[in-house]
Amino acid sequence: TFSLSGEQYEAEPVFFFLSPGPLLAAQNLARDDSDTLNFSTKFEYDFERFTFTSQTSYATFDAENDFQIDFRLASLFTGGVLPPVAFSDPTLNFNSYRRDETRFTQEFRLTSVENAPFSWLAGFSYYEDDSGFDISSDFYGLAFGSPIQSGSSTYDNLTKGYAAFGEIGIPVTEALEVSLGARYAREEKDFVGTYDGSGFVAVGAVPFLAEAGSENYDYWTGRIGLTYDWTDEVTSYASISRGFKTGGFPVFNSSQVFGLPRSAYGSSEVLTYEIGTRASLLNGDLQISGAVFFNDVDDEQFQIFDPATFVVFATNIDTESVGFEFDATYQLSSNWSLSGGLGYIDARLRNVTPVNSAAQPGVASGNRVPFVSEWSARASLSYRAPLTSWGIQNAGPGTEVFGRLDYSFIGENFYDAANLGLVDDVHLLSARFGVQWGQSEIYIFGENLINAQYLTANRAFGTPASGGAPFGASAARGLLVGVGATVRW
């Protein structure tokens, strides 16, 4: 099987604008363009006792991003000493990012056949990620007396990973099965970076810096699970798993302007405990599933931002989270189905060190983990029927009309570990309606149908002379409608 896909995306994003206030950004420069290309192939062959699978993929991603900080927000940083118009020149107030990435993966896998006395799989994988960043900016450095937001830098990182893995499922009784899985992996990370002050002169600043670093990580992950079939329609499970996320070198180094190379952040590991049940009821018309879980994370990776100095650095903080998930789908009739879900998660920082608290005021044990909403919910109503049922008798065989109405709720969350920037909850409504024939379809769609005006980011910036830190925010798009078509062969 071969697959090739690509996407070209052009946008004019609103980055940070002054908040609270109207959803109004004062910028002359805002561009966010990207190109992606993905190629993959899968080869599979069935032997008598096992199946051999080989999967290969290669992907590229290139992006260009240019923007200015909101003029009014920048003016507030100076306590109004410099008016907003002073920041309208894109040669004095700009941030530019150039990003290119490639990823190659190769996996070989052996799996048991369907009628084997027990299920198993074993395999080996290799991947190579190569990423490069070119960053330049001049955030009106003279206005703030700091070179942190001025100059240009490069960052190139190469990651190579190797992993061997296996899993086995052993039936203890007709109803009970035990599964054991393990994975051993090694990652090798190397980076080089440079900084050029672009002629900016400030106390303590250096005109140029070259840096490099290398780290290797060897680790294992694993899982043990129990599955019990109460009946043919009801199954429960319990599992304990260990996850691992390697450390590395942060893309951004705010201290490079002072001649200080970036430091590697540490790896993180998690123990996850989960218990759940799946059921098929009412002759298969009702499908339900639910689970409760607890995650114990050591050294989760965070980005800390000091709003007074604009210094950004990566660090590690322990976290804990507990929650549940519930999903259900009900086939109302041959044409209509209803589905919904509800989720809750309480994720908190723990064991915060004095170093992290000093780096960003407000970071403390018990704070909520950023970007994690306590509550989330969804509901969908779907329809599908032959087009002939609409009185169109000359429709081709297999031609169907379909529709879907979706509701989702995303609870409030915080944008930072200090829990300063609150992002309010939001209710969203979307819909899609179209006609499908064979492997093709045409449809109309709408997103954010109620035109909800909501923020996706809310960050404290600076300590201006006028007192109190202003907030920079980003907003999501409002109502979006469109038409689309898909052709498969």
Coordinates of C-alpha atoms in Angstrom, one line a residue:
T1 CA 0.0 0.0 0.0
F2 CA 1.3 3.4 -1.0
S3 CA 0.1 6.8 0.3
L4 CA 1.0 10.3 -0.7
S5 CA -0.5 13.5 0.7
G6 CA 0.4 17.1 0.8
E7 CA -1.0 20.4 2.1
Q8 CA -0.3 24.1 1.5
Y9 CA -1.7 26.5 4.1
E10 CA -1.7 30.3 4.0
A11 CA -3.0 32.4 6.8
E12 CA -2.8 35.9 8.3
P13 CA -3.0 35.1 12.0
V14 CA -3.6 37.5 14.9
F15 CA -0.8 36.8 17.4
F16 CA -1.0 38.7 20.7
F17 CA -3.3 41.7 21.2
L18 CA -4.1 43.7 24.3
S19 CA -6.5 42.0 26.7
P20 CA -9.0 42.6 28.3
G21 CA -10.6 44.6 25.5
P22 CA -12.1 44.3 22.1
L23 CA -10.8 41.5 19.8
L24 CA -8.8 44.1 17.9
A25 CA -5.1 43.7 16.9
A26 CA -2.9 46.6 15.8
Q27 CA -0.4 45.0 13.5
N28 CA 0.9 45.6 10.0
L29 CA 2.8 42.2 9.6
A30 CA 1.0 38.9 10.2
R31 CA 1.8 35.8 8.1
D32 CA 1.7 32.1 8.8
D33 CA 2.3 29.9 5.8
S34 CA 3.2 26.2 5.8
D35 CA 3.7 23.2 3.5
T36 CA 3.6 19.6 4.4
L37 CA 4.3 16.4 2.4
N38 CA 3.8 12.9 3.6
F39 CA 4.8 9.6 1.9
S40 CA 4.2 6.2 3.4
T41 CA 4.2 2.5 2.3
K42 CA 3.1 -0.6 4.0
F43 CA 4.0 -4.2 3.0
E44 CA 2.3 -7.1 4.7
Y45 CA 2.7 -10.9 4.1
D46 CA 0.9 -13.7 5.8
F47 CA 3.0 -16.7 6.6
E48 CA 1.6 -19.9 8.1
R49 CA 2.3 -19.1 11.7
F50 CA 2.7 -15.3 11.7
T51 CA 2.2 -12.1 9.7
F52 CA 5.2 -10.0 8.6
T53 CA 4.6 -6.2 8.3
S54 CA 7.0 -3.5 7.1
Q55 CA 6.0 0.2 7.4
T56 CA 8.1 3.1 6.0
S57 CA 7.2 6.8 6.0
Y58 CA 8.9 10.1 5.2
A59 CA 7.4 13.5 6.0
T60 CA 8.4 17.1 5.5
F61 CA 7.2 20.3 7.1
D62 CA 8.2 23.9 6.2
A63 CA 6.7 27.0 7.8
E64 CA 7.2 30.8 7.5
N65 CA 5.8 32.9 10.3
D66 CA 6.1 36.7 10.5
F67 CA 4.2 39.0 13.0
Q68 CA 4.4 42.1 15.1
I69 CA 3.5 42.5 18.7
D70 CA 0.3 44.5 19.1
F71 CA 1.1 48.2 19.0
R72 CA -1.1 49.1 21.9
L73 CA 0.3 46.2 24.0
A74 CA 3.8 47.3 23.3
S75 CA 3.0 51.0 24.1
L76 CA 1.7 49.9 27.5
F77 CA 5.0 48.2 28.2
T78 CA 6.6 51.6 28.1
G79 CA 4.0 53.1 30.4
G80 CA 2.7 55.2 27.4
V81 CA 6.1 56.9 27.0
L82 CA 6.1 55.6 23.4
P83 CA 2.8 55.9 21.6
P84 CA 1.4 52.9 19.7
V85 CA 2.4 54.4 16.3
A86 CA 6.1 54.1 17.4
F87 CA 5.7 50.3 17.0
S88 CA 4.0 50.3 13.6
D89 CA 7.3 50.1 11.7
P90 CA 7.9 46.4 10.7
T91 CA 11.6 47.0 10.6
L92 CA 11.6 47.9 14.3
N93 CA 8.9 45.6 15.7
F94 CA 8.9 42.2 14.2
N95 CA 9.4 38.5 14.9
S96 CA 10.2 36.1 12.1
Y97 CA 10.4 32.3 12.2
R98 CA 11.6 29.9 9.5
R99 CA 11.1 26.2 10.4
D100 CA 11.8 23.1 8.4
E101 CA 11.5 19.5 9.6
T102 CA 11.9 16.0 8.2
R103 CA 11.0 12.7 9.7
F104 CA 11.8 9.2 8.5
T105 CA 10.5 6.1 10.2
Q106 CA 10.9 2.4 9.5
E107 CA 9.2 -0.4 11.4
F108 CA 9.3 -4.2 11.1
R109 CA 6.7 -6.2 13.0
L110 CA 5.7 -9.9 13.4
T111 CA 2.2 -10.7 14.7
S112 CA 0.4 -13.9 15.6
V113 CA -2.3 -15.3 13.3
E114 CA -5.9 -15.1 14.3
N115 CA -6.3 -18.7 15.5
A116 CA -3.1 -18.9 17.5
P117 CA -3.4 -20.3 21.1
F118 CA -2.3 -16.9 22.4
S119 CA -1.8 -13.5 20.8
W120 CA 1.6 -11.9 20.4
L121 CA 3.6 -9.3 18.5
A122 CA 7.3 -8.4 18.3
G123 CA 9.1 -5.7 16.3
F124 CA 11.8 -3.2 15.8
S125 CA 11.6 0.5 14.8
Y126 CA 14.0 3.3 13.7
Y127 CA 13.2 7.0 13.3
E128 CA 15.2 10.0 12.4
D129 CA 14.0 13.6 13.0
D130 CA 15.9 16.6 11.6
S131 CA 14.5 20.0 12.5
G132 CA 15.9 23.5 11.9
F133 CA 14.8 27.0 13.1
D134 CA 15.9 30.4 11.9
I135 CA 14.5 33.1 14.2
S136 CA 15.0 36.9 14.0
S137 CA 13.3 39.7 15.8
D138 CA 13.6 43.3 16.9
F139 CA 11.0 43.9 19.5
Y140 CA 11.9 47.6 19.7
G141 CA 14.8 46.6 22.0
L142 CA 15.9 50.1 22.6
A143 CA 12.5 50.9 24.1
F144 CA 13.0 48.3 26.9
G145 CA 16.7 48.5 27.4
S146 CA 16.9 44.7 26.9
P147 CA 18.3 42.7 23.9
I148 CA 16.3 39.6 24.7
Q149 CA 13.8 40.3 21.9
S150 CA 16.4 41.5 19.4
G151 CA 18.8 39.7 17.1
S152 CA 18.8 36.5 15.1
S153 CA 19.5 32.9 16.0
T154 CA 19.6 29.4 14.4
Y155 CA 18.8 26.0 15.9
D156 CA 19.3 22.6 14.3
N157 CA 18.5 19.4 16.1
L158 CA 19.0 15.8 14.9
T159 CA 17.2 13.0 16.8
K160 CA 17.8 9.3 16.1
G161 CA 15.7 6.7 17.8
Y162 CA 15.9 2.9 18.0
A163 CA 13.3 0.6 19.7
A164 CA 12.6 -3.1 20.2
F165 CA 9.1 -4.0 21.5
G166 CA 6.9 -6.9 22.1
E167 CA 3.5 -7.9 23.7
I168 CA 1.8 -11.1 24.5
G169 CA -1.8 -11.9 25.5
I170 CA -2.3 -15.1 27.6
P171 CA -5.8 -16.5 28.2
V172 CA -6.0 -17.7 31.8
T173 CA -9.6 -18.8 31.5
E174 CA -12.3 -18.5 28.8
A175 CA -13.2 -15.1 30.3
L176 CA -9.9 -13.8 31.7
E177 CA -6.8 -12.7 29.7
V178 CA -3.5 -11.3 30.9
S179 CA -1.5 -9.1 28.6
L180 CA 2.2 -8.1 29.0
G181 CA 4.1 -5.6 26.9
A182 CA 7.5 -4.0 27.0
R183 CA 9.5 -1.6 24.8
Y184 CA 13.2 -0.8 25.1
A185 CA 14.4 2.4 23.3
R186 CA 17.4 4.6 22.8
E187 CA 17.4 8.2 21.6
E188 CA 20.4 10.2 20.5
K189 CA 20.0 14.0 20.3
D190 CA 22.5 16.5 18.9
F191 CA 22.1 20.2 18.3
V192 CA 24.0 23.2 17.1
G193 CA 22.9 26.8 17.5
T194 CA 24.1 30.4 16.9
Y195 CA 23.2 33.9 18.0
D196 CA 23.9 37.1 16.2
G197 CA 23.1 40.4 18.0
S198 CA 22.6 42.2 14.7
G199 CA 24.6 45.2 16.0
F200 CA 22.4 45.6 19.2
V201 CA 24.5 47.1 22.1
A202 CA 23.4 46.6 25.6
V203 CA 25.0 46.0 29.0
G204 CA 26.0 42.4 29.3
A205 CA 25.1 41.5 25.7
V206 CA 27.5 39.6 23.4
P207 CA 27.7 40.2 19.6
F208 CA 27.8 36.5 18.7
L209 CA 27.5 33.0 20.3
A210 CA 27.9 29.5 18.9
E211 CA 26.8 26.5 21.0
A212 CA 26.3 22.8 20.6
G213 CA 25.2 19.8 22.7
S214 CA 24.6 16.1 22.7
E215 CA 22.5 13.8 24.9
N216 CA 21.7 10.1 24.8
Y217 CA 18.7 8.5 26.5
D218 CA 18.1 4.8 27.1
Y219 CA 14.8 3.8 28.6
W220 CA 12.1 1.2 28.8
T221 CA 8.3 1.4 28.9
G222 CA 5.8 -1.3 29.6
R223 CA 2.3 -2.3 30.4
I224 CA 0.4 -5.1 32.2
G225 CA -3.3 -5.5 31.8
L226 CA -6.2 -7.7 32.7
T227 CA -9.3 -8.2 30.5
Y228 CA -12.4 -10.0 31.8
D229 CA -15.4 -10.9 29.6
W230 CA -18.5 -10.9 31.8
T231 CA -20.6 -11.8 28.8
D232 CA -20.2 -11.7 25.1
E233 CA -21.4 -8.1 25.3
V234 CA -19.7 -6.7 28.4
T235 CA -15.9 -6.5 29.0
S236 CA -14.0 -4.9 31.8
Y237 CA -10.2 -4.2 31.9
A238 CA -7.6 -2.9 34.3
S239 CA -4.0 -1.8 33.4
I240 CA -0.9 -0.3 34.8
S241 CA 1.6 1.3 32.3
R242 CA 4.8 3.2 32.4
G243 CA 5.5 5.9 29.9
F244 CA 8.6 7.9 29.2
K245 CA 9.4 11.2 27.4
T246 CA 13.1 12.0 26.7
G247 CA 14.7 15.3 27.6
G248 CA 16.4 17.5 25.1
F249 CA 17.5 21.0 24.2
P250 CA 14.9 23.8 24.0
V251 CA 14.4 25.6 20.7
F252 CA 14.4 29.1 22.4
N253 CA 17.3 30.3 24.5
S254 CA 16.6 33.7 26.0
S255 CA 20.0 33.8 27.7
Q256 CA 22.0 33.4 24.6
V257 CA 22.3 37.2 24.2
F258 CA 24.4 37.2 27.4
G259 CA 26.7 34.5 26.1
L260 CA 25.0 31.7 28.1
P261 CA 24.4 28.4 26.2
R262 CA 21.1 26.6 26.7
S263 CA 20.9 23.7 29.2
A264 CA 19.2 20.4 28.5
Y265 CA 15.9 19.8 30.2
G266 CA 15.3 16.4 31.9
S267 CA 13.3 13.4 30.9
S268 CA 9.9 12.7 32.3
E269 CA 8.2 9.4 33.2
V270 CA 4.6 8.5 34.1
L271 CA 2.8 5.7 35.8
T272 CA -0.8 5.4 34.6
Y273 CA -3.5 3.3 36.3
E274 CA -6.8 2.7 34.5
I275 CA -9.9 0.7 35.0
G276 CA -12.7 0.6 32.5
T277 CA -15.7 -1.2 31.0
R278 CA -17.1 -1.6 27.4
A279 CA -20.5 -2.9 26.6
S280 CA -22.7 -3.6 23.6
L281 CA -26.4 -3.6 24.6
L282 CA -29.9 -3.6 23.1
N283 CA -28.8 -6.0 20.3
G284 CA -25.8 -3.8 19.5
D285 CA -27.8 -0.6 19.2
L286 CA -26.2 0.9 22.3
Q287 CA -22.5 1.1 22.7
I288 CA -21.1 2.4 25.9
S289 CA -17.6 2.7 27.5
G290 CA -16.3 4.3 30.6
A291 CA -12.9 4.5 32.5
V292 CA -11.3 6.1 35.5
F293 CA -7.6 6.8 35.6
F294 CA -4.8 8.2 37.7
N295 CA -1.5 9.6 36.3
D296 CA 1.6 10.0 38.4
V297 CA 4.2 12.1 36.5
D298 CA 7.7 12.7 37.6
D299 CA 9.5 15.7 36.0
E300 CA 6.9 16.7 33.4
Q301 CA 8.3 19.2 30.9
F302 CA 7.2 22.8 31.1
Q303 CA 8.1 26.1 29.5
I304 CA 8.4 28.9 32.1
F305 CA 8.0 32.5 31.0
D306 CA 8.9 35.5 33.2
P307 CA 6.5 38.3 32.2
A308 CA 8.9 40.9 33.7
T309 CA 12.0 40.0 31.8
F310 CA 10.6 38.0 28.8
V311 CA 13.0 35.1 29.7
V312 CA 11.8 31.7 28.5
F313 CA 13.3 28.5 29.6
A314 CA 12.4 24.8 29.8
T315 CA 12.1 23.0 33.2
N316 CA 10.7 19.9 34.9
I317 CA 7.9 19.8 37.5
D318 CA 6.1 16.8 38.9
T319 CA 2.3 16.5 38.3
E320 CA -0.6 14.3 39.3
S321 CA -3.9 13.9 37.5
V322 CA -7.1 11.9 38.2
G323 CA -10.2 11.7 36.1
F324 CA -12.8 9.8 34.2
E325 CA -14.2 9.4 30.7
F326 CA -17.6 8.2 29.5
D327 CA -18.8 7.7 25.9
A328 CA -22.0 6.3 24.4
T329 CA -23.5 5.8 21.0
Y330 CA -27.2 4.8 20.3
Q331 CA -28.6 3.8 17.0
L332 CA -32.0 5.6 17.1
S333 CA -33.1 4.0 13.8
S334 CA -31.7 2.8 10.5
N335 CA -31.0 6.4 9.6
W336 CA -30.3 8.2 12.8
S337 CA -27.7 7.8 15.5
L338 CA -26.9 9.8 18.7
S339 CA -23.5 9.8 20.5
G340 CA -22.0 11.8 23.3
G341 CA -19.2 11.9 25.8
L342 CA -18.2 13.4 29.1
G343 CA -14.7 13.8 30.6
Y344 CA -13.2 15.2 33.8
I345 CA -9.6 15.6 34.8
D346 CA -8.0 17.3 37.8
A347 CA -4.4 17.9 36.9
R348 CA -2.1 19.6 39.4
L349 CA 1.5 20.6 39.9
R350 CA 3.3 19.1 42.8
N351 CA 6.8 19.3 44.5
V352 CA 7.5 22.7 42.9
T353 CA 11.0 23.8 43.6
P354 CA 12.1 27.3 44.9
V355 CA 14.0 27.7 41.6
N356 CA 10.8 27.3 39.5
S357 CA 8.9 29.6 41.9
A358 CA 11.5 32.3 41.6
A359 CA 11.7 32.0 37.8
Q360 CA 8.0 32.8 37.3
P361 CA 6.1 34.4 40.2
G362 CA 3.0 32.4 41.0
V363 CA 4.3 28.9 40.1
A364 CA 3.4 26.8 43.1
S365 CA 2.4 23.3 44.1
G366 CA -1.4 22.8 43.7
N367 CA -1.6 25.0 40.6
R368 CA -3.5 23.5 37.7
V369 CA -1.5 22.1 34.8
P370 CA -1.7 24.5 31.9
F371 CA -3.8 23.8 28.8
V372 CA -5.8 21.1 30.7
S373 CA -9.6 21.7 31.1
E374 CA -11.3 20.1 34.1
W375 CA -14.5 19.4 32.2
S376 CA -15.2 18.5 28.5
A377 CA -18.2 17.2 26.8
R378 CA -19.5 16.4 23.3
A379 CA -22.7 15.3 21.6
S380 CA -23.5 14.4 18.0
L381 CA -26.6 13.7 15.9
S382 CA -25.9 11.8 12.7
Y383 CA -28.1 11.0 9.7
R384 CA -27.5 8.7 6.7
A385 CA -30.1 7.4 4.1
P386 CA -30.3 6.4 0.5
L387 CA -30.9 9.4 -1.8
T388 CA -33.9 7.6 -3.3
S389 CA -35.7 7.9 0.1
W390 CA -35.8 11.7 -0.6
G391 CA -37.9 11.1 -3.7
I392 CA -34.9 11.3 -6.2
Q393 CA -35.5 8.0 -8.0
N394 CA -32.9 8.4 -10.7
A395 CA -30.0 8.5 -8.1
G396 CA -27.4 5.9 -8.8
P397 CA -27.1 2.8 -6.6
G398 CA -25.4 3.3 -3.3
T399 CA -25.9 7.1 -3.5
E400 CA -26.5 8.4 0.0
V401 CA -27.3 11.7 1.7
F402 CA -25.6 12.3 5.1
G403 CA -25.6 14.9 7.8
R404 CA -24.1 15.5 11.2
L405 CA -24.6 18.1 13.9
D406 CA -21.9 18.3 16.6
Y407 CA -21.8 20.1 19.9
S408 CA -18.7 20.4 22.1
F409 CA -17.8 22.0 25.4
I410 CA -14.3 22.9 26.4
G411 CA -13.9 23.9 30.0
E412 CA -11.7 26.8 31.3
N413 CA -8.0 26.3 31.5
F414 CA -4.8 28.2 32.3
Y415 CA -2.2 29.3 29.7
D416 CA 0.7 29.1 32.1
A417 CA 2.0 27.2 35.1
A418 CA 1.6 30.3 37.3
N419 CA -2.2 30.2 36.6
L420 CA -2.2 33.9 35.7
G421 CA -3.8 33.7 32.2
L422 CA -7.3 32.2 32.4
V423 CA -8.8 30.9 29.1
D424 CA -12.6 30.8 29.6
D425 CA -14.8 27.8 28.7
V426 CA -16.5 27.7 25.3
H427 CA -19.5 26.1 23.7
L428 CA -19.1 25.2 20.0
L429 CA -21.5 24.0 17.3
S430 CA -20.6 22.6 13.9
A431 CA -22.5 20.8 11.1
R432 CA -21.9 19.0 7.8
F433 CA -24.4 17.9 5.1
G434 CA -23.7 16.2 1.8
V435 CA -24.1 13.5 -0.7
Q436 CA -21.9 10.4 -1.2
W437 CA -21.7 8.1 -4.2
G438 CA -19.2 5.3 -4.4
Q439 CA -15.9 6.6 -3.2
S440 CA -16.7 10.3 -3.7
E441 CA -18.7 12.9 -1.8
I442 CA -19.6 16.6 -1.9
Y443 CA -20.7 18.5 1.2
I444 CA -21.2 21.9 2.8
F445 CA -20.0 22.5 6.3
G446 CA -20.1 25.1 9.1
E447 CA -17.9 25.5 12.1
N448 CA -18.5 27.7 15.2
L449 CA -22.1 28.2 14.0
I450 CA -23.0 30.4 17.0
N451 CA -20.0 32.6 16.2
A452 CA -18.5 32.3 19.7
Q453 CA -15.9 34.9 20.4
Y454 CA -13.3 33.1 22.6
L455 CA -9.6 33.2 23.5
T456 CA -7.1 30.5 22.8
A457 CA -4.2 32.2 24.6
N458 CA -4.0 34.6 27.5
R459 CA -0.5 35.5 28.8
A460 CA 0.8 38.2 31.2
F461 CA 3.4 40.5 29.6
G462 CA 5.8 42.8 31.3
T463 CA 5.5 45.1 34.3
P464 CA 4.8 48.5 32.7
A465 CA 5.4 51.8 34.4
S466 CA 1.6 52.4 34.7
G467 CA 1.5 49.5 37.1
G468 CA 0.1 46.0 36.7
A469 CA 1.0 43.5 34.0
P470 CA -1.0 43.7 30.8
F471 CA -2.2 40.5 29.1
G472 CA -1.6 39.5 25.5
A473 CA -4.2 37.2 24.1
S474 CA -5.1 35.3 20.9
A475 CA -8.6 34.6 19.6
A476 CA -10.0 31.8 17.6
R477 CA -11.8 32.3 14.4
G478 CA -15.5 33.1 14.4
L479 CA -18.1 31.6 12.1
L480 CA -16.7 29.6 9.3
V481 CA -18.7 28.1 6.4
G482 CA -17.5 26.3 3.3
V483 CA -18.0 23.6 0.7
G484 CA -15.8 20.6 0.1
A485 CA -15.4 17.5 -2.1
T486 CA -13.6 14.2 -1.8
V487 CA -12.6 11.8 -4.5
R488 CA -11.1 8.4 -3.6
W489 CA -9.9 5.7 -5.9

